[in-house]
Short mmCIF file of N, CA and C in Angstrom, two decimals:
data_model
loop_
_atom_site.label_atom_id
_atom_site.label_comp_id
_atom_site.label_asym_id
_atom_site.label_seq_id
_atom_site.Cartn_x
_atom_site.Cartn_y
_atom_site.Cartn_z
N ALA C 179 151.27 182.70 153.70
CA ALA C 179 150.60 181.89 152.70
C ALA C 179 149.54 182.76 152.03
N VAL C 180 149.54 182.79 150.71
CA VAL C 180 148.55 183.54 149.95
C VAL C 180 147.47 182.54 149.52
N ILE C 181 146.23 182.81 149.90
CA ILE C 181 145.12 181.95 149.52
C ILE C 181 144.29 182.68 148.48
N ALA C 182 144.28 182.12 147.26
CA ALA C 182 143.47 182.69 146.19
C ALA C 182 141.99 182.36 146.48
N VAL C 183 141.15 183.39 146.46
CA VAL C 183 139.71 183.21 146.67
C VAL C 183 138.97 183.96 145.57
N ASN C 184 137.71 183.57 145.35
CA ASN C 184 136.90 184.29 144.38
C ASN C 184 136.10 185.42 145.04
N ASP C 185 135.63 185.19 146.24
CA ASP C 185 134.81 186.18 146.95
C ASP C 185 135.53 186.58 148.23
N LEU C 186 136.23 187.71 148.17
CA LEU C 186 137.06 188.14 149.30
C LEU C 186 136.24 188.43 150.54
N CYS C 187 135.09 189.09 150.39
CA CYS C 187 134.27 189.41 151.56
C CYS C 187 133.80 188.14 152.26
N ALA C 188 133.36 187.15 151.47
CA ALA C 188 132.91 185.88 152.06
C ALA C 188 134.06 185.16 152.74
N ALA C 189 135.25 185.17 152.12
CA ALA C 189 136.42 184.51 152.74
C ALA C 189 136.82 185.20 154.03
N GLY C 190 136.80 186.54 154.04
CA GLY C 190 137.10 187.28 155.27
C GLY C 190 136.11 186.95 156.36
N GLU C 191 134.83 186.88 155.99
CA GLU C 191 133.78 186.55 156.99
C GLU C 191 133.98 185.14 157.51
N LEU C 192 134.35 184.20 156.66
CA LEU C 192 134.59 182.83 157.11
C LEU C 192 135.74 182.81 158.13
N PHE C 193 136.83 183.50 157.86
CA PHE C 193 137.95 183.53 158.79
C PHE C 193 137.54 184.19 160.12
N ARG C 194 136.71 185.23 160.06
CA ARG C 194 136.22 185.85 161.31
C ARG C 194 135.35 184.87 162.08
N LYS C 195 134.50 184.10 161.38
CA LYS C 195 133.65 183.09 162.05
C LYS C 195 134.51 181.98 162.66
N LEU C 196 135.68 181.72 162.06
CA LEU C 196 136.60 180.74 162.61
C LEU C 196 137.39 181.29 163.78
N GLY C 197 137.17 182.54 164.14
CA GLY C 197 137.80 183.14 165.31
C GLY C 197 139.05 183.95 165.05
N PHE C 198 139.33 184.25 163.79
CA PHE C 198 140.50 185.06 163.47
C PHE C 198 140.13 186.53 163.40
N THR C 199 141.06 187.37 163.78
CA THR C 199 140.93 188.80 163.60
C THR C 199 141.52 189.14 162.23
N THR C 200 140.79 189.88 161.42
CA THR C 200 141.29 190.21 160.09
C THR C 200 141.61 191.70 160.02
N ALA C 201 142.64 192.01 159.24
CA ALA C 201 143.00 193.40 158.99
C ALA C 201 142.02 194.00 158.01
N PRO C 202 141.92 195.33 157.94
CA PRO C 202 141.08 195.94 156.91
C PRO C 202 141.55 195.56 155.52
N MET C 203 140.62 195.58 154.57
CA MET C 203 140.90 195.21 153.20
C MET C 203 141.98 196.13 152.60
N GLY C 204 142.89 195.52 151.85
CA GLY C 204 143.91 196.26 151.13
C GLY C 204 143.69 196.16 149.63
N VAL C 205 144.04 197.21 148.89
CA VAL C 205 143.84 197.22 147.44
C VAL C 205 145.23 197.38 146.78
N HIS C 206 145.56 196.46 145.88
CA HIS C 206 146.82 196.52 145.16
C HIS C 206 146.64 197.31 143.85
N PRO C 207 147.72 197.91 143.38
CA PRO C 207 147.62 198.73 142.16
C PRO C 207 147.49 197.93 140.87
N PHE C 208 147.47 196.60 140.97
CA PHE C 208 147.39 195.76 139.76
C PHE C 208 146.13 194.91 139.73
N GLY C 209 145.06 195.39 140.38
CA GLY C 209 143.76 194.77 140.22
C GLY C 209 143.37 193.71 141.23
N THR C 210 144.21 193.44 142.23
CA THR C 210 143.84 192.49 143.27
C THR C 210 143.61 193.24 144.59
N ARG C 211 142.94 192.57 145.49
CA ARG C 211 142.76 193.12 146.84
C ARG C 211 142.92 191.98 147.83
N ASN C 212 143.19 192.33 149.08
CA ASN C 212 143.44 191.30 150.06
C ASN C 212 142.86 191.64 151.44
N ILE C 213 142.74 190.60 152.23
CA ILE C 213 142.45 190.70 153.66
C ILE C 213 143.50 189.82 154.33
N ASN C 214 144.27 190.38 155.27
CA ASN C 214 145.33 189.65 155.91
C ASN C 214 144.95 189.24 157.34
N VAL C 215 145.50 188.09 157.74
CA VAL C 215 145.43 187.60 159.10
C VAL C 215 146.87 187.51 159.59
N TYR C 216 147.21 188.30 160.63
CA TYR C 216 148.56 188.32 161.16
C TYR C 216 148.61 187.45 162.42
N LEU C 217 149.69 186.65 162.52
CA LEU C 217 149.84 185.77 163.67
C LEU C 217 151.07 186.17 164.46
N ASP C 218 151.05 185.89 165.74
CA ASP C 218 152.08 186.34 166.67
C ASP C 218 153.47 185.82 166.32
N ASN C 219 153.58 184.67 165.69
CA ASN C 219 154.91 184.13 165.37
C ASN C 219 155.45 184.63 164.04
N GLY C 220 154.81 185.64 163.45
CA GLY C 220 155.28 186.24 162.19
C GLY C 220 154.62 185.67 160.97
N PHE C 221 153.89 184.59 161.10
CA PHE C 221 153.20 184.00 159.94
C PHE C 221 152.01 184.90 159.57
N MET C 222 151.71 184.97 158.29
CA MET C 222 150.58 185.76 157.83
C MET C 222 149.81 184.96 156.80
N ILE C 223 148.50 185.05 156.85
CA ILE C 223 147.63 184.46 155.85
C ILE C 223 147.05 185.62 155.05
N GLU C 224 147.23 185.59 153.75
CA GLU C 224 146.70 186.64 152.87
C GLU C 224 145.60 186.05 151.99
N LEU C 225 144.38 186.51 152.20
CA LEU C 225 143.26 186.13 151.34
C LEU C 225 143.30 187.10 150.14
N LEU C 226 143.30 186.57 148.91
CA LEU C 226 143.51 187.40 147.73
C LEU C 226 142.46 187.14 146.67
N SER C 227 141.87 188.22 146.17
CA SER C 227 140.90 188.08 145.07
C SER C 227 141.23 189.08 143.96
N VAL C 228 140.68 188.79 142.79
CA VAL C 228 140.79 189.74 141.66
C VAL C 228 139.65 190.73 141.84
N HIS C 229 140.01 191.99 141.96
CA HIS C 229 139.03 193.06 142.23
C HIS C 229 138.69 193.83 140.96
N GLU C 230 139.70 194.15 140.17
CA GLU C 230 139.50 194.90 138.92
C GLU C 230 140.13 194.11 137.78
N PRO C 231 139.32 193.28 137.10
CA PRO C 231 139.85 192.39 136.05
C PRO C 231 140.63 193.13 134.95
N ASN C 232 140.22 194.34 134.59
CA ASN C 232 140.95 195.06 133.53
C ASN C 232 142.37 195.43 133.97
N LEU C 233 142.52 195.93 135.21
CA LEU C 233 143.85 196.25 135.73
C LEU C 233 144.70 194.98 135.85
N TYR C 234 144.07 193.92 136.29
CA TYR C 234 144.73 192.61 136.47
C TYR C 234 145.29 192.12 135.12
N GLN C 235 144.48 192.18 134.07
CA GLN C 235 144.92 191.74 132.74
C GLN C 235 146.00 192.68 132.18
N GLU C 236 145.88 193.97 132.44
CA GLU C 236 146.90 194.92 132.01
C GLU C 236 148.23 194.60 132.68
N ALA C 237 148.17 194.26 133.98
CA ALA C 237 149.39 193.90 134.71
C ALA C 237 150.00 192.64 134.10
N ASN C 238 149.17 191.67 133.76
CA ASN C 238 149.68 190.45 133.10
C ASN C 238 150.36 190.80 131.79
N GLY C 239 149.79 191.70 131.05
CA GLY C 239 150.37 192.15 129.79
C GLY C 239 151.70 192.84 129.95
N ARG C 240 151.91 193.44 131.12
CA ARG C 240 153.20 194.09 131.44
C ARG C 240 154.14 193.12 132.15
N HIS C 241 153.82 191.84 132.13
CA HIS C 241 154.66 190.80 132.72
C HIS C 241 154.81 190.94 134.23
N ASN C 242 153.72 191.29 134.91
CA ASN C 242 153.70 191.34 136.37
C ASN C 242 153.69 189.90 136.86
N THR C 243 154.77 189.48 137.50
CA THR C 243 154.91 188.09 137.90
C THR C 243 153.85 187.69 138.93
N PHE C 244 153.50 188.60 139.81
CA PHE C 244 152.50 188.28 140.84
C PHE C 244 151.16 187.91 140.21
N THR C 245 150.66 188.75 139.30
CA THR C 245 149.37 188.48 138.69
C THR C 245 149.46 187.31 137.71
N LYS C 246 150.60 187.17 137.03
CA LYS C 246 150.77 186.06 136.10
C LYS C 246 150.67 184.72 136.84
N ASN C 247 151.39 184.61 137.98
CA ASN C 247 151.35 183.38 138.77
C ASN C 247 149.96 183.15 139.37
N ASP C 248 149.36 184.24 139.85
CA ASP C 248 148.02 184.10 140.43
C ASP C 248 147.03 183.59 139.38
N GLN C 249 147.09 184.16 138.19
CA GLN C 249 146.17 183.72 137.13
C GLN C 249 146.44 182.28 136.73
N ALA C 250 147.72 181.89 136.64
CA ALA C 250 148.04 180.51 136.29
C ALA C 250 147.51 179.55 137.35
N PHE C 251 147.62 179.93 138.62
CA PHE C 251 147.08 179.11 139.69
C PHE C 251 145.57 178.98 139.56
N ARG C 252 144.89 180.10 139.35
CA ARG C 252 143.44 180.08 139.26
C ARG C 252 142.93 179.23 138.08
N VAL C 253 143.69 179.20 136.99
CA VAL C 253 143.28 178.46 135.81
C VAL C 253 143.48 176.95 136.00
N THR C 254 144.55 176.56 136.71
CA THR C 254 144.90 175.14 136.77
C THR C 254 144.58 174.45 138.09
N ASN C 255 144.11 175.20 139.08
CA ASN C 255 143.88 174.61 140.41
C ASN C 255 142.51 174.99 140.97
N HIS C 256 142.14 174.30 142.01
CA HIS C 256 140.88 174.59 142.69
C HIS C 256 141.03 175.86 143.53
N VAL C 257 140.10 176.75 143.41
CA VAL C 257 140.06 177.99 144.20
C VAL C 257 138.85 177.88 145.13
N PRO C 258 138.98 178.10 146.43
CA PRO C 258 140.15 178.64 147.10
C PRO C 258 141.27 177.62 147.24
N GLY C 259 142.48 178.15 147.28
CA GLY C 259 143.66 177.31 147.46
C GLY C 259 144.87 178.17 147.69
N ILE C 260 145.92 177.58 148.24
CA ILE C 260 147.16 178.31 148.51
C ILE C 260 147.91 178.49 147.19
N SER C 261 147.97 179.71 146.73
CA SER C 261 148.59 180.01 145.43
C SER C 261 150.07 180.33 145.55
N HIS C 262 150.49 180.89 146.67
CA HIS C 262 151.89 181.27 146.88
C HIS C 262 152.28 180.98 148.32
N LEU C 263 153.52 180.58 148.50
CA LEU C 263 154.14 180.59 149.83
C LEU C 263 155.21 181.66 149.80
N VAL C 264 155.31 182.39 150.88
CA VAL C 264 156.15 183.59 150.91
C VAL C 264 157.14 183.50 152.07
N VAL C 265 158.37 183.92 151.81
CA VAL C 265 159.35 184.06 152.88
C VAL C 265 159.74 185.55 152.97
N THR C 266 160.05 185.97 154.16
CA THR C 266 160.48 187.34 154.38
C THR C 266 161.96 187.47 154.06
N THR C 267 162.33 188.62 153.50
CA THR C 267 163.73 188.86 153.15
C THR C 267 164.09 190.31 153.47
N SER C 268 165.37 190.55 153.61
CA SER C 268 165.85 191.92 153.75
C SER C 268 166.43 192.44 152.44
N ASP C 269 166.50 191.56 151.41
CA ASP C 269 167.10 191.97 150.15
C ASP C 269 166.53 191.13 149.00
N ALA C 270 165.41 191.59 148.45
CA ALA C 270 164.78 190.87 147.34
C ALA C 270 165.62 190.94 146.06
N LEU C 271 166.41 191.99 145.89
CA LEU C 271 167.29 192.07 144.70
C LEU C 271 168.33 190.95 144.76
N ARG C 272 168.89 190.71 145.92
CA ARG C 272 169.86 189.62 146.09
C ARG C 272 169.19 188.27 145.86
N ASP C 273 167.98 188.12 146.38
CA ASP C 273 167.24 186.88 146.19
C ASP C 273 166.99 186.62 144.71
N HIS C 274 166.54 187.66 144.00
CA HIS C 274 166.25 187.53 142.56
C HIS C 274 167.50 187.05 141.81
N ALA C 275 168.65 187.65 142.12
CA ALA C 275 169.91 187.24 141.46
C ALA C 275 170.23 185.78 141.80
N ARG C 276 170.03 185.42 143.05
CA ARG C 276 170.30 184.03 143.48
C ARG C 276 169.36 183.04 142.77
N PHE C 277 168.05 183.43 142.64
CA PHE C 277 167.10 182.57 141.96
C PHE C 277 167.48 182.42 140.48
N GLU C 278 167.89 183.52 139.87
CA GLU C 278 168.32 183.46 138.45
C GLU C 278 169.53 182.54 138.29
N ASN C 279 170.52 182.70 139.18
CA ASN C 279 171.73 181.87 139.08
C ASN C 279 171.43 180.38 139.30
N ALA C 280 170.43 180.09 140.12
CA ALA C 280 170.05 178.68 140.38
C ALA C 280 169.08 178.14 139.32
N GLY C 281 168.63 179.01 138.41
CA GLY C 281 167.71 178.57 137.36
C GLY C 281 166.30 178.36 137.84
N VAL C 282 165.91 179.02 138.94
CA VAL C 282 164.56 178.84 139.48
C VAL C 282 163.76 180.14 139.53
N THR C 283 164.25 181.18 138.85
CA THR C 283 163.53 182.43 138.91
C THR C 283 162.11 182.24 138.38
N GLY C 284 161.15 182.86 139.05
CA GLY C 284 159.77 182.76 138.62
C GLY C 284 159.35 183.87 137.71
N GLY C 285 160.24 184.83 137.46
CA GLY C 285 159.92 185.96 136.61
C GLY C 285 160.49 187.24 137.16
N PRO C 286 160.19 188.37 136.51
CA PRO C 286 160.73 189.66 136.94
C PRO C 286 160.28 190.07 138.35
N LEU C 287 161.14 190.84 138.99
CA LEU C 287 160.80 191.44 140.28
C LEU C 287 159.52 192.26 140.16
N VAL C 288 158.79 192.36 141.25
CA VAL C 288 157.62 193.24 141.31
C VAL C 288 157.80 194.15 142.52
N GLU C 289 157.65 195.44 142.29
CA GLU C 289 157.72 196.41 143.38
C GLU C 289 156.47 197.27 143.31
N PHE C 290 155.83 197.48 144.46
CA PHE C 290 154.64 198.31 144.45
C PHE C 290 154.41 198.95 145.81
N LYS C 291 153.53 199.94 145.77
CA LYS C 291 153.14 200.69 146.96
C LYS C 291 151.63 200.66 147.03
N ARG C 292 151.11 200.54 148.25
CA ARG C 292 149.64 200.58 148.40
C ARG C 292 149.31 201.25 149.72
N ASP C 293 148.07 201.71 149.79
CA ASP C 293 147.57 202.30 151.05
C ASP C 293 147.41 201.20 152.08
N PHE C 294 147.58 201.57 153.33
CA PHE C 294 147.47 200.65 154.44
C PHE C 294 146.64 201.33 155.54
N VAL C 295 145.71 200.58 156.10
CA VAL C 295 144.88 201.09 157.20
C VAL C 295 145.04 200.10 158.36
N ASP C 296 145.46 200.61 159.53
CA ASP C 296 145.62 199.70 160.67
C ASP C 296 144.31 199.52 161.42
N SER C 297 144.35 198.76 162.50
CA SER C 297 143.11 198.44 163.23
C SER C 297 142.48 199.64 163.92
N ASN C 298 143.23 200.76 164.03
CA ASN C 298 142.69 202.01 164.61
C ASN C 298 142.22 202.97 163.50
N ALA C 299 142.16 202.48 162.25
CA ALA C 299 141.75 203.26 161.09
C ALA C 299 142.74 204.36 160.74
N THR C 300 144.02 204.20 161.18
CA THR C 300 145.07 205.13 160.82
C THR C 300 145.59 204.75 159.44
N LYS C 301 145.62 205.75 158.52
CA LYS C 301 146.03 205.48 157.15
C LYS C 301 147.51 205.81 156.96
N SER C 302 148.19 204.97 156.21
CA SER C 302 149.57 205.20 155.80
C SER C 302 149.78 204.41 154.51
N SER C 303 151.03 204.25 154.10
CA SER C 303 151.28 203.45 152.90
C SER C 303 152.39 202.46 153.20
N ILE C 304 152.38 201.39 152.42
CA ILE C 304 153.39 200.37 152.53
C ILE C 304 153.94 200.11 151.14
N SER C 305 155.25 199.87 151.03
CA SER C 305 155.81 199.49 149.74
C SER C 305 156.68 198.26 149.94
N VAL C 306 156.61 197.36 148.96
CA VAL C 306 157.33 196.10 149.05
C VAL C 306 158.00 195.76 147.71
N ARG C 307 158.97 194.87 147.78
CA ARG C 307 159.63 194.34 146.60
C ARG C 307 159.57 192.83 146.69
N LEU C 308 159.17 192.17 145.60
CA LEU C 308 158.97 190.73 145.59
C LEU C 308 159.90 190.08 144.56
N ALA C 309 160.57 189.01 144.99
CA ALA C 309 161.42 188.20 144.11
C ALA C 309 160.80 186.81 144.02
N PHE C 310 160.62 186.30 142.80
CA PHE C 310 159.84 185.07 142.59
C PHE C 310 160.73 183.89 142.25
N ALA C 311 160.30 182.73 142.74
CA ALA C 311 160.99 181.47 142.46
C ALA C 311 159.93 180.43 142.13
N THR C 312 160.22 179.62 141.12
CA THR C 312 159.28 178.58 140.70
C THR C 312 160.07 177.31 140.43
N PRO C 313 159.68 176.19 141.05
CA PRO C 313 160.40 174.95 140.79
C PRO C 313 160.15 174.43 139.37
N SER C 314 161.11 173.67 138.85
CA SER C 314 160.93 173.11 137.52
C SER C 314 159.76 172.14 137.52
N GLY C 315 159.02 172.11 136.41
CA GLY C 315 157.86 171.22 136.32
C GLY C 315 156.71 171.69 137.16
N ASN C 316 156.71 172.95 137.56
CA ASN C 316 155.68 173.48 138.46
C ASN C 316 154.30 173.49 137.83
N VAL C 317 153.32 173.06 138.62
CA VAL C 317 151.92 173.21 138.21
C VAL C 317 151.09 173.90 139.27
N ALA C 318 151.64 174.05 140.47
CA ALA C 318 150.80 174.63 141.53
C ALA C 318 151.57 175.39 142.60
N ALA C 319 152.88 175.29 142.66
CA ALA C 319 153.62 175.86 143.76
C ALA C 319 154.38 177.10 143.32
N TYR C 320 153.91 178.26 143.76
CA TYR C 320 154.57 179.51 143.46
C TYR C 320 155.14 180.09 144.78
N TRP C 321 156.33 180.61 144.70
CA TRP C 321 157.02 181.14 145.87
C TRP C 321 157.51 182.54 145.56
N PHE C 322 157.59 183.37 146.60
CA PHE C 322 158.32 184.63 146.45
C PHE C 322 158.85 185.07 147.80
N SER C 323 159.91 185.87 147.73
CA SER C 323 160.43 186.50 148.95
C SER C 323 159.93 187.93 148.93
N CYS C 324 159.61 188.45 150.10
CA CYS C 324 159.02 189.77 150.22
C CYS C 324 159.88 190.66 151.11
N GLU C 325 160.32 191.77 150.54
CA GLU C 325 161.11 192.76 151.29
C GLU C 325 160.22 193.97 151.54
N ASP C 326 160.08 194.33 152.80
CA ASP C 326 159.38 195.58 153.13
C ASP C 326 160.33 196.72 152.89
N ILE C 327 160.01 197.56 151.93
CA ILE C 327 160.83 198.74 151.63
C ILE C 327 160.42 199.87 152.58
N ASN C 328 159.13 200.03 152.70
CA ASN C 328 158.60 201.03 153.62
C ASN C 328 157.39 200.40 154.31
N ALA C 329 157.56 200.03 155.56
CA ALA C 329 156.46 199.42 156.32
C ALA C 329 156.09 200.36 157.45
N PRO C 330 154.82 200.69 157.53
CA PRO C 330 154.41 201.61 158.59
C PRO C 330 154.51 200.94 159.95
N SER C 331 154.82 201.72 160.95
CA SER C 331 154.77 201.17 162.31
C SER C 331 153.36 201.41 162.82
N PHE C 332 152.77 200.37 163.35
CA PHE C 332 151.41 200.50 163.85
C PHE C 332 151.21 199.54 165.00
N GLU C 333 150.20 199.78 165.76
CA GLU C 333 149.89 198.96 166.93
C GLU C 333 149.33 197.62 166.44
N THR C 334 150.07 196.54 166.74
CA THR C 334 149.71 195.22 166.21
C THR C 334 148.91 194.36 167.19
N ARG C 335 148.88 194.71 168.44
CA ARG C 335 148.23 193.82 169.44
C ARG C 335 146.83 193.44 169.04
N ALA C 336 146.04 194.39 168.58
CA ALA C 336 144.65 194.09 168.23
C ALA C 336 144.55 193.11 167.08
N LEU C 337 145.48 193.20 166.11
CA LEU C 337 145.45 192.29 164.96
C LEU C 337 146.01 190.91 165.27
N LEU C 338 146.79 190.79 166.36
CA LEU C 338 147.41 189.52 166.70
C LEU C 338 146.57 188.70 167.69
N LYS C 339 145.55 189.30 168.24
CA LYS C 339 144.70 188.58 169.20
C LYS C 339 143.51 187.97 168.45
N HIS C 340 143.45 186.62 168.50
CA HIS C 340 142.39 185.90 167.81
C HIS C 340 141.53 185.16 168.82
N ASN C 341 140.23 185.28 168.68
CA ASN C 341 139.29 184.63 169.61
C ASN C 341 139.46 183.13 169.67
N ASN C 342 140.00 182.52 168.61
CA ASN C 342 140.21 181.08 168.62
C ASN C 342 141.50 180.66 169.32
N GLY C 343 142.28 181.63 169.79
CA GLY C 343 143.51 181.33 170.52
C GLY C 343 144.72 181.03 169.65
N VAL C 344 144.59 181.06 168.33
CA VAL C 344 145.73 180.77 167.46
C VAL C 344 146.77 181.87 167.59
N THR C 345 148.03 181.47 167.77
CA THR C 345 149.12 182.43 167.88
C THR C 345 150.14 182.28 166.75
N GLY C 346 150.07 181.18 166.02
CA GLY C 346 151.03 180.97 164.94
C GLY C 346 150.76 179.69 164.18
N ILE C 347 151.51 179.54 163.12
CA ILE C 347 151.49 178.31 162.33
C ILE C 347 152.91 177.78 162.36
N GLN C 348 153.04 176.51 162.63
CA GLN C 348 154.37 175.93 162.81
C GLN C 348 155.01 175.45 161.51
N CYS C 349 154.20 175.01 160.54
CA CYS C 349 154.79 174.50 159.31
C CYS C 349 153.75 174.49 158.19
N ALA C 350 154.26 174.37 156.99
CA ALA C 350 153.42 174.18 155.80
C ALA C 350 153.85 172.86 155.20
N ILE C 351 152.90 172.04 154.83
CA ILE C 351 153.21 170.72 154.26
C ILE C 351 152.87 170.73 152.77
N GLY C 352 153.84 170.36 151.97
CA GLY C 352 153.62 170.25 150.54
C GLY C 352 153.53 168.77 150.15
N VAL C 353 152.75 168.49 149.16
CA VAL C 353 152.57 167.12 148.71
C VAL C 353 153.02 167.06 147.24
N ALA C 354 153.83 166.04 146.92
CA ALA C 354 154.33 165.88 145.56
C ALA C 354 154.54 164.40 145.27
N ASP C 355 154.45 164.03 144.00
CA ASP C 355 154.72 162.66 143.60
C ASP C 355 156.19 162.30 143.91
N ASP C 356 157.09 163.25 143.71
CA ASP C 356 158.52 163.04 143.95
C ASP C 356 159.04 164.16 144.84
N PRO C 357 158.82 164.05 146.17
CA PRO C 357 159.21 165.13 147.08
C PRO C 357 160.69 165.50 147.01
N LEU C 358 161.57 164.52 146.78
CA LEU C 358 163.02 164.81 146.75
C LEU C 358 163.40 165.73 145.61
N HIS C 359 162.57 165.75 144.55
CA HIS C 359 162.82 166.65 143.42
C HIS C 359 162.86 168.11 143.87
N TYR C 360 162.12 168.45 144.92
CA TYR C 360 161.97 169.82 145.37
C TYR C 360 162.98 170.25 146.43
N VAL C 361 163.77 169.32 146.96
CA VAL C 361 164.71 169.66 148.03
C VAL C 361 165.69 170.76 147.62
N PRO C 362 166.38 170.63 146.47
CA PRO C 362 167.31 171.72 146.11
C PRO C 362 166.60 173.06 145.92
N PHE C 363 165.42 173.03 145.37
CA PHE C 363 164.63 174.27 145.19
C PHE C 363 164.35 174.91 146.56
N LEU C 364 163.85 174.12 147.48
CA LEU C 364 163.47 174.66 148.80
C LEU C 364 164.72 175.15 149.55
N GLU C 365 165.82 174.45 149.42
CA GLU C 365 167.05 174.91 150.08
C GLU C 365 167.48 176.25 149.52
N ASN C 366 167.27 176.45 148.24
CA ASN C 366 167.64 177.73 147.63
C ASN C 366 166.71 178.85 148.07
N VAL C 367 165.41 178.60 148.05
CA VAL C 367 164.44 179.63 148.40
C VAL C 367 164.56 180.03 149.86
N CYS C 368 164.79 179.07 150.72
CA CYS C 368 164.80 179.34 152.17
C CYS C 368 166.19 179.61 152.71
N GLN C 369 167.12 179.91 151.87
CA GLN C 369 168.51 180.17 152.25
C GLN C 369 168.63 181.38 153.14
#
């Protein structure tokens, strides 16, 4: 789950006060930065803020789907709030084609590389490919599948141990006036 925030440092501190272990801050090449919370069952919470507004707007001008959706969420919804839900994939290109065929594509693929620092301060890089899906009539729900193209191997135990005892999240609940409208969309995204 990607949570759009205005003050990343304050949001990270709040999660630490709530007993979560947070990863070091990450910087994206399109003007955003994040702090992640990794959970033992594979779920991840990504706190996301706009760090460099000029890069962010340039990315929007180049039709970067990630920043476009993030900006649309920030304009039309209360921040902080969950701006994206993400599923893991082994083939974002296949997902993008499937989303296009189903008429739910959220926009062009996004591929990027960024520096990564693990809990032992070991530096490496990570690269990912994102395929976006957006339900018809959308005003707040953005989805994407994320493929790790190059993910560093690192010691995760320190990042998975949380003082509050949380080991995972079991579900995400969406609220809609007409929930059945979203069933075909969700079946497609979570295929």
